[in-house]
Short mmCIF file of C-alpha atoms in Angstrom, two decimals:
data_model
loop_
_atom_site.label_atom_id
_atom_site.label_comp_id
_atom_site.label_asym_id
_atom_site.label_seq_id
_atom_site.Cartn_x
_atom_site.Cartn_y
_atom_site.Cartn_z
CA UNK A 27 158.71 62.50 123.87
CA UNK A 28 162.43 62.75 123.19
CA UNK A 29 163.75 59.59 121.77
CA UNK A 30 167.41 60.65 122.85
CA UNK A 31 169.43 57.92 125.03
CA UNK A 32 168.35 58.31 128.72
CA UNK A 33 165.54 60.35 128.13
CA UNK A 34 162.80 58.65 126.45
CA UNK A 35 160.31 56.48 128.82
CA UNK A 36 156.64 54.81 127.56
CA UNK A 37 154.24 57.45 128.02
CA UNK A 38 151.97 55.16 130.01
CA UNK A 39 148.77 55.33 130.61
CA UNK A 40 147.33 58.71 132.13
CA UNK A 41 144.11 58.46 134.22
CA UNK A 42 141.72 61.46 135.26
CA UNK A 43 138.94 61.19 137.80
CA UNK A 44 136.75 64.22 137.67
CA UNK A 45 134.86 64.98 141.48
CA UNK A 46 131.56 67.15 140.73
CA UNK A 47 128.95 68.29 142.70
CA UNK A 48 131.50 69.23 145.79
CA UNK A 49 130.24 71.15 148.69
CA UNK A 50 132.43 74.31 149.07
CA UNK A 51 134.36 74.82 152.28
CA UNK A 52 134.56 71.34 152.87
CA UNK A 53 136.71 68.46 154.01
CA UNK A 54 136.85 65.87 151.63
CA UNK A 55 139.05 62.51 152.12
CA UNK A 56 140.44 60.88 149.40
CA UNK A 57 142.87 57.50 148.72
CA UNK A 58 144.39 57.02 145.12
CA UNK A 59 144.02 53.70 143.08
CA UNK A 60 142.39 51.79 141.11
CA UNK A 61 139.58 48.25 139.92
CA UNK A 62 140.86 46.27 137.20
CA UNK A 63 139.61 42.63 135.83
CA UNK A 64 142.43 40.21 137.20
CA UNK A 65 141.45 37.70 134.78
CA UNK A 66 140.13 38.52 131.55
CA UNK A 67 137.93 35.12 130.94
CA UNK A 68 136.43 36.34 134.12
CA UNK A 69 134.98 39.78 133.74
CA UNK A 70 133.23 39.51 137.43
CA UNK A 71 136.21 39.13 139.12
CA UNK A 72 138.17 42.53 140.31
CA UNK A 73 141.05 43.64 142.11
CA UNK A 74 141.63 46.79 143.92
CA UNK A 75 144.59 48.52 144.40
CA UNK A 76 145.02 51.94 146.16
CA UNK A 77 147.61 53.22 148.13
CA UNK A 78 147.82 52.83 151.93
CA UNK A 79 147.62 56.50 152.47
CA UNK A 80 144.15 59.22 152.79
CA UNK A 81 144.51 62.56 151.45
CA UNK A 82 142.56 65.68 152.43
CA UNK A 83 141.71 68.99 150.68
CA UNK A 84 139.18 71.48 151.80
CA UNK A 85 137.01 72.92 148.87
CA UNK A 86 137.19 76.72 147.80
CA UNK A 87 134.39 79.24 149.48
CA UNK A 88 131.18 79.50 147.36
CA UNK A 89 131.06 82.05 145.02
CA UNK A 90 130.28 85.62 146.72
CA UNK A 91 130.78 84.47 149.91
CA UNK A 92 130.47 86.74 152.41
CA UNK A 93 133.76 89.56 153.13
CA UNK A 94 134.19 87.92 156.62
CA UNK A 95 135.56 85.12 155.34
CA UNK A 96 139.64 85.79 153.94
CA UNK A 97 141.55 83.33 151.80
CA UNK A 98 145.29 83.46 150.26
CA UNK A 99 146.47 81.51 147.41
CA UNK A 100 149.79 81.24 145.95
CA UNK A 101 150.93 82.66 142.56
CA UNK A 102 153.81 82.01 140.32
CA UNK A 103 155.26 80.96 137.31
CA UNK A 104 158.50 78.75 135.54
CA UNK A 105 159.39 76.62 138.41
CA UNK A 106 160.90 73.28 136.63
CA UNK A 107 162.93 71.03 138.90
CA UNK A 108 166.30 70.02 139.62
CA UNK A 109 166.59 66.89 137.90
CA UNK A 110 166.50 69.03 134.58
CA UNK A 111 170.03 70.09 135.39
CA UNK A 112 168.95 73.67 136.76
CA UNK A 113 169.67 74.94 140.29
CA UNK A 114 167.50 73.61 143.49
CA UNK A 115 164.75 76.71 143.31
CA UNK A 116 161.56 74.54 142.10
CA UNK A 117 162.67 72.41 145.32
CA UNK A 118 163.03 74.86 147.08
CA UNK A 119 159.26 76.83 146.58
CA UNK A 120 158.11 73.43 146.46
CA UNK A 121 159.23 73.27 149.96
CA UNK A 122 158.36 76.47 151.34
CA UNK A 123 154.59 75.95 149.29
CA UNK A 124 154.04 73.06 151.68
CA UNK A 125 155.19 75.17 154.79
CA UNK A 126 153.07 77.92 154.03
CA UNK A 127 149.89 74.66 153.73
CA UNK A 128 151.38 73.55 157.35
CA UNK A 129 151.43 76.85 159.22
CA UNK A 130 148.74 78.99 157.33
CA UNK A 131 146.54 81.21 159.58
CA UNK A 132 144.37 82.23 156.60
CA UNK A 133 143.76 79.22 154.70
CA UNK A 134 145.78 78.80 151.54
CA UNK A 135 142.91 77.42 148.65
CA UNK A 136 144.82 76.65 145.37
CA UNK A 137 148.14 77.56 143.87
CA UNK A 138 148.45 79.18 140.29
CA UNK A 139 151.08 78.21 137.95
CA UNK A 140 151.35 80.38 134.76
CA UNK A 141 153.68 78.76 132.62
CA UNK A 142 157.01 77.25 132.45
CA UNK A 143 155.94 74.04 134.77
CA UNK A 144 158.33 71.32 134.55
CA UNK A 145 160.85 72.02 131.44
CA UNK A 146 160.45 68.61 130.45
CA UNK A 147 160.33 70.13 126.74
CA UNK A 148 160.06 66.77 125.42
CA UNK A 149 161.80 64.42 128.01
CA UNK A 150 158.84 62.83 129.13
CA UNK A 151 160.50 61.69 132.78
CA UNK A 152 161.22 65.23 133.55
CA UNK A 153 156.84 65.53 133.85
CA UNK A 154 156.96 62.36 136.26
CA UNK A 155 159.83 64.29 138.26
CA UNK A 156 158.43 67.07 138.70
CA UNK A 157 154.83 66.30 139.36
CA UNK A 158 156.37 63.83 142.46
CA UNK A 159 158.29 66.77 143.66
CA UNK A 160 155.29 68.94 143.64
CA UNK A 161 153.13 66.30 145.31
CA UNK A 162 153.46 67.34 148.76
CA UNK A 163 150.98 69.69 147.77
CA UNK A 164 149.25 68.92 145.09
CA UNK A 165 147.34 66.28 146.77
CA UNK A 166 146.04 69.04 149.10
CA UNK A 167 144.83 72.44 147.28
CA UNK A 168 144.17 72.52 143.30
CA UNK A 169 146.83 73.28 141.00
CA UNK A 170 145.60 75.83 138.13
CA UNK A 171 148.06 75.87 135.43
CA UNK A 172 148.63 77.74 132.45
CA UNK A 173 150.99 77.62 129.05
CA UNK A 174 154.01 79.06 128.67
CA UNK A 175 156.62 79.30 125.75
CA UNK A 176 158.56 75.58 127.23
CA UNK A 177 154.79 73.57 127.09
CA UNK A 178 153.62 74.98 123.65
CA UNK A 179 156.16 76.95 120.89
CA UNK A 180 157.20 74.92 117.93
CA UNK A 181 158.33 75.88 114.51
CA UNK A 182 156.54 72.45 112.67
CA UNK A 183 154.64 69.39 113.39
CA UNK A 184 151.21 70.87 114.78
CA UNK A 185 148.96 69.99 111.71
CA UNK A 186 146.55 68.01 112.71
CA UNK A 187 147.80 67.00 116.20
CA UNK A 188 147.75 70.81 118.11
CA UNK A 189 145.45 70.53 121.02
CA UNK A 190 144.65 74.31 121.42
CA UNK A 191 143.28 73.94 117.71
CA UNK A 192 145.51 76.33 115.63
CA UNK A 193 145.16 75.21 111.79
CA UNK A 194 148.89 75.50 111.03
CA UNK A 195 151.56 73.23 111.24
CA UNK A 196 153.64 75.96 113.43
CA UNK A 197 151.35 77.39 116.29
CA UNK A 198 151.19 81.10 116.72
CA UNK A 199 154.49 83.11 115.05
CA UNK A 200 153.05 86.84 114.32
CA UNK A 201 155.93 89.14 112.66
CA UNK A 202 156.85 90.64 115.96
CA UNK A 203 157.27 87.32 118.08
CA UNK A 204 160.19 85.34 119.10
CA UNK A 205 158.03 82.03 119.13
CA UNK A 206 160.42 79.39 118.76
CA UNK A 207 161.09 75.49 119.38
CA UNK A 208 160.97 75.96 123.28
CA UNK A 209 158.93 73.09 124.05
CA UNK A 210 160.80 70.80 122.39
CA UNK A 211 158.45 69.59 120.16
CA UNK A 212 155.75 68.84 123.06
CA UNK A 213 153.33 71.11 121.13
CA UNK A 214 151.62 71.23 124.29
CA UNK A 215 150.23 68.04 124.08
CA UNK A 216 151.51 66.18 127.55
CA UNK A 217 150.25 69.71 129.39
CA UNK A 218 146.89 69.21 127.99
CA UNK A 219 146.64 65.28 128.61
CA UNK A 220 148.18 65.76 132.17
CA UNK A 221 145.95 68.93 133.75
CA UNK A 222 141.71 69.22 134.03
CA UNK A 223 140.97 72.58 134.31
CA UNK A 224 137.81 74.51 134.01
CA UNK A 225 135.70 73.75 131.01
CA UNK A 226 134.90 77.12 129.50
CA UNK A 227 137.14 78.17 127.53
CA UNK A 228 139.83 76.10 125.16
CA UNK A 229 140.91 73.41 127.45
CA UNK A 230 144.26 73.92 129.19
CA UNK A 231 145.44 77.23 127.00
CA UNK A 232 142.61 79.61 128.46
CA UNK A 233 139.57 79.41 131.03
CA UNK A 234 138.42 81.09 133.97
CA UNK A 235 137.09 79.66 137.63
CA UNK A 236 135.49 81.77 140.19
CA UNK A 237 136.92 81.26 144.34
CA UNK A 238 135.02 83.15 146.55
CA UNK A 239 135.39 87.03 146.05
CA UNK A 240 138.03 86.62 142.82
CA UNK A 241 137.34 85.96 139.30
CA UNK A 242 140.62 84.66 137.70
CA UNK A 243 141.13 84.64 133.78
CA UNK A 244 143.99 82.56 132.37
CA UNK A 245 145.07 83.54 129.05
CA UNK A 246 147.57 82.25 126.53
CA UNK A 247 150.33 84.22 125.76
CA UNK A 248 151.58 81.92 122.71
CA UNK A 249 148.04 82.04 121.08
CA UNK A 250 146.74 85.32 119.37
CA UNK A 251 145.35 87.84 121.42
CA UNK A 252 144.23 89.96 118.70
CA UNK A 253 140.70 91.21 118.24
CA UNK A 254 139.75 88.82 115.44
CA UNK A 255 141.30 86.19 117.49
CA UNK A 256 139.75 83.11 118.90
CA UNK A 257 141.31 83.60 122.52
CA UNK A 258 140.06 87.59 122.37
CA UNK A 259 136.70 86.63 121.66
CA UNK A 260 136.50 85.00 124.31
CA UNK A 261 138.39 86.50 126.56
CA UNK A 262 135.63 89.52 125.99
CA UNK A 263 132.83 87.79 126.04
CA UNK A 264 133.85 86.22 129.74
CA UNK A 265 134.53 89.70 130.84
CA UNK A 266 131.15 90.52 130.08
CA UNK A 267 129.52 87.94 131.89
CA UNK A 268 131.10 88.67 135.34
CA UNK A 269 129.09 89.56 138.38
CA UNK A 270 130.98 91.94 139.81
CA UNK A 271 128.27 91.96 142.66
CA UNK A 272 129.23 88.78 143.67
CA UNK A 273 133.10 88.14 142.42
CA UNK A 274 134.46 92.09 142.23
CA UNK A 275 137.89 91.12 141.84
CA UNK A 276 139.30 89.87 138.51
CA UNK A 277 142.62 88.81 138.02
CA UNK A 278 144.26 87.98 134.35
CA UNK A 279 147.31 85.24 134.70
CA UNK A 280 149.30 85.40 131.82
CA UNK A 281 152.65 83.57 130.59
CA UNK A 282 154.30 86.52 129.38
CA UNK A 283 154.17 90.12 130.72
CA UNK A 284 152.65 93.33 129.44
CA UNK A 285 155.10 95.00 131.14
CA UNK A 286 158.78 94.27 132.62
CA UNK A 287 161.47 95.88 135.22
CA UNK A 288 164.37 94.24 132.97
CA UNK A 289 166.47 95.21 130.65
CA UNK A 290 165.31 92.94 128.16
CA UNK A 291 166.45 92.48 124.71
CA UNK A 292 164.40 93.97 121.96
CA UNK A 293 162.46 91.31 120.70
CA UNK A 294 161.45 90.47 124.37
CA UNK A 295 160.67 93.91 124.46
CA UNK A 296 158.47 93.30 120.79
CA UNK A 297 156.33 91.02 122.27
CA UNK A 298 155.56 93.14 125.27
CA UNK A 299 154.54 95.94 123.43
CA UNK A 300 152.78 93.47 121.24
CA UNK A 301 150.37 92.55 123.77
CA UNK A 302 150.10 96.07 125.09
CA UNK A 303 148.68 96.93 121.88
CA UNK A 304 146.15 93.78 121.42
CA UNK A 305 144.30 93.79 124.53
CA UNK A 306 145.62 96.39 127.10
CA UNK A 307 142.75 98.70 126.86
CA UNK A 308 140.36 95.19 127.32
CA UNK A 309 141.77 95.38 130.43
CA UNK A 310 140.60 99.03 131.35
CA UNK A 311 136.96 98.56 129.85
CA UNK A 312 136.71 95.89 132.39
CA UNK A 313 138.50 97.35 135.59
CA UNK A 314 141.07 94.14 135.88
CA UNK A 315 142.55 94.65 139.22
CA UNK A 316 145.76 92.54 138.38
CA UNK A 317 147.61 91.24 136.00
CA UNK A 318 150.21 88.17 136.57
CA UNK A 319 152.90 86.62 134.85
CA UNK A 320 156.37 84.65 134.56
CA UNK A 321 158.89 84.66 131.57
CA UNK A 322 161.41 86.55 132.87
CA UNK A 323 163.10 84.52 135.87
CA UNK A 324 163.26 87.91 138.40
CA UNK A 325 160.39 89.87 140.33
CA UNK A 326 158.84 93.25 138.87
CA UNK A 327 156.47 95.08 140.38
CA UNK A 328 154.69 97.78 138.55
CA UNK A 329 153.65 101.15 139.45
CA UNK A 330 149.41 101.37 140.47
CA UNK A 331 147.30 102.74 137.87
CA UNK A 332 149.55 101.99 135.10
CA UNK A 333 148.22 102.42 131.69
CA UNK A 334 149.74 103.08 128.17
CA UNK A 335 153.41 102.62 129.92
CA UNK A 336 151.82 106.07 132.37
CA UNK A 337 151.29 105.40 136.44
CA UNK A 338 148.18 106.36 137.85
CA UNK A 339 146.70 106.46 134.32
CA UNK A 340 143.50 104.63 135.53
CA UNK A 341 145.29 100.75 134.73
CA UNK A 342 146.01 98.50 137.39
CA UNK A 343 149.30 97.21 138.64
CA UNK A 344 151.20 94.71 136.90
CA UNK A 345 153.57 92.05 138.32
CA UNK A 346 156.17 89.42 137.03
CA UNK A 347 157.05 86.60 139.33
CA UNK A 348 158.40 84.00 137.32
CA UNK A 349 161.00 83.14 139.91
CA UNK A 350 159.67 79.84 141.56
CA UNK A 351 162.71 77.86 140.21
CA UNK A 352 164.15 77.96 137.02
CA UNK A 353 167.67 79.54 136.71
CA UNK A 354 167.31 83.13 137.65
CA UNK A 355 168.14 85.76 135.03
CA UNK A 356 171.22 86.62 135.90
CA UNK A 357 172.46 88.17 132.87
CA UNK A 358 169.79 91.29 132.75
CA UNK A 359 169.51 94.23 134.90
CA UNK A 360 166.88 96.30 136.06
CA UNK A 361 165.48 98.65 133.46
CA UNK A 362 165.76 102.54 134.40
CA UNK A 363 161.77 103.28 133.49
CA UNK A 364 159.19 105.29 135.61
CA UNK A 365 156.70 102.44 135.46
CA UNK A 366 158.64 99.74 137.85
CA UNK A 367 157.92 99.96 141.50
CA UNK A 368 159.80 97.01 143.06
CA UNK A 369 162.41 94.68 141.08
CA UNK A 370 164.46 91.36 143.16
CA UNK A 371 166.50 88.86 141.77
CA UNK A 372 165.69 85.96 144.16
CA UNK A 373 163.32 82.96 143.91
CA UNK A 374 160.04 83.31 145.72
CA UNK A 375 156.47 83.08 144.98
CA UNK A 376 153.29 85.03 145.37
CA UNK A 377 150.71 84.92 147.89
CA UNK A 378 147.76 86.86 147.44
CA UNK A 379 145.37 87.50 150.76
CA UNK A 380 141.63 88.28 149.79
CA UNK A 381 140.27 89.67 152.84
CA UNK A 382 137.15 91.38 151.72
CA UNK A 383 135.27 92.92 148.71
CA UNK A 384 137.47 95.92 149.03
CA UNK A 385 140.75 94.96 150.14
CA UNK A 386 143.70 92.35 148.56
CA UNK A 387 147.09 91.89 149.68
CA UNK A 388 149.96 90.76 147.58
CA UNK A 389 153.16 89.44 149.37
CA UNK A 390 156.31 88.02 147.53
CA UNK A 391 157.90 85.62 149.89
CA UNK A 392 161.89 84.32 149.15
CA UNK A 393 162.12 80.65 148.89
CA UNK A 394 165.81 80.25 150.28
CA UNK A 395 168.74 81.49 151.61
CA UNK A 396 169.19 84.23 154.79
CA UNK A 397 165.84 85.52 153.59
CA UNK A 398 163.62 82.35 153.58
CA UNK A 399 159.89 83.02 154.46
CA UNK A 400 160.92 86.29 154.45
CA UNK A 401 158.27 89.43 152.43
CA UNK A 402 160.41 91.06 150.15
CA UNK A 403 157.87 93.06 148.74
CA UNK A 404 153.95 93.71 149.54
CA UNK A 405 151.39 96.31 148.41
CA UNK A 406 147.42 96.54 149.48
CA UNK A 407 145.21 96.55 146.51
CA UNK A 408 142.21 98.71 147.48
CA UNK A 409 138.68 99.30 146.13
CA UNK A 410 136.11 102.15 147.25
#
């Protein structure tokens, strides 16, 4: 929490409320609030407070449920808001996010958020700002989130107090990474105090959830994905257990990129070939179907099949949409290779449609401008 003038508030207190035992494809209401003792000499007497408005969400399908039964949900990384001093595109998505809840056909059931969330990186009312912005609707489909480089890097400080568990006082800096300060010294600590997620994995940093047909892996792209890693380990050993029977899609979510349509620099370019080389061909063994990420602040999509930088080498597509806000990146252009399909400088966001055990759509939708609600790009992801 920055103590700079105008940017440090109290922390607070942060409350969590964990709902089990949830019958899927349900309506559930829901009001927010709170019991507390009004007098402390008096430990029968409460008050209740909870605010004035009911809430609604409708739980995912049960796993394996049955191909007549489609579902979307949106995809995305480094949104951030505009109070950070950035442009108005996390308002913006925000916006159109709620307007694709209002008007959905084929029920929206989550959104994903793979790093890059609020760019607070250390100014703890950026976190408040943002999560009010995103509220209209958050309080109606789950909000999966993942790490990126502005919730987790640091150079010092981590000893002791890390979250994810790394020994060292610096996180994850391998010889080929740019790993810096980006989060500002948050060390990821007020991502993994403010999100639940799925309790299989290492809290916040990796995990994987199953909705309906999909299996959906979130990984950590500023932990080590090497074999003798922690995060490999178990990234393998969840592979193995998958039913493909009953969830035959997997998709990996990811901060960073394998692959990219820009012309990056080269130590962007390092780390992408880095994690090529740790755990690319982890992702043939298993047949992933698709890979997301963020980083880069434009829209890549890859060639199908794509595999050791070849198309329709037996890999699966690729795709970088880390456009849902943040300042777009302006200053690159899009790299002449063989391996990028589709490249756009806009913000937007993903929407995937599962509509069966053999068919997946992915759509990326603008989020302003002439082209708002408009598909700028779509492919059909199709199994035999």
């Amino acid at each position: 929490n920055s103590t700079d003038i105008g940017h440090f508030i109290p922390p607070g207190n942060l409350h969590t409320v964990v709902v089990d035992n949830l019958v899927p494809s349900t309506e559930y209401q829901y009001r927010v609030g709170l019991k507390y003792v009004s007098d402390e000499h008096k430990m029968d007497t409460l008050k209740e407070i909870y605010d004035d408005k009911y809430y609604s969400f409708v739980t995912v399908p049960p796993i394996g449920s049955n191909d007549d039964e489609p579902f979307a949900f949106i995809a995305f990384g480094d949104q951030g808001c505009p109070i950070d001093g950035w442009a108005m595109g996390g308002n913006m998505s925000a916006n159109m996010i709620k307007r694709e809840l209002d008007e959905a056909v084929i029920p929206i059931k989550a959104v994903h958020h793979f790093g890059d969330l609020s760019y607070a990186r250390g100014n703890a009312h950026l976190w408040d700002a943002w999560a009010d912005m995103i509220s209209i609707y958050t309080t109606r489909v789950p909000l999966l989130v993942g790490i990126g480089n502005h919730e987790y890097d640091h150079t010092a400080g981590g000893t002791g107090k890390d979250p994810s568990g790394e020994s060292g006082d610096a996180g994850f800096h391998p010889v080929w990474g740019n790993f810096g300060t980006d989060s500002g010294g948050e060390c990821g600590v007020p991502t993994s105090k403010r999100f639940y997620t799925p309790q299989n994995g290492n809290g916040v940093f990796w995990y994987s959830y199953d909705t309906g047909l999909v299996h959906t892996i979130m990984v950590s792209s500023e932990h080590s994905l090497s074999k003798n890693s922690r995060q490999y380990k178990w990234l393998e050993n969840d592979l193995k257990k998958v039913n493909r029977n009953l969830t035959p899609w997997i998709i990996i979510e990811s901060h960073r990129p394998m692959y990219e349509g820009e012309l990056i620099s080269p130590d962007q370019f390092a780390v992408d070939e880095a994690m090529r080389h740790e755990f690319e061909s982890l992702l043939i063994q298993y047949n992933i179907d698709l890979f997301l990420a963020g980083h880069f602040h434009s829209y890549f999509r890859s060639c199908s099949g794509l595999y050791k930088s070849k198309c329709n080498n037996g890999g699966l597509t690729h795709i970088t949409v880390g456009t849902a806000g943040a300042k777009l990146d302006t200053g690159y252009v899009m790299k002449n290779n063989h391996w990028t399909e589709t490249f756009i400088k806009d913000w937007g966001y993903g929407k995937i449609v599962v509509h069966n055990s053999s068919a997946l759509h992915w759509s990326f939708i603008s989020s302003h401008g002439a082209n708002e609600g408009t598909s700028m790009d779509e492919v059909w992801i199709m199994k035999e």
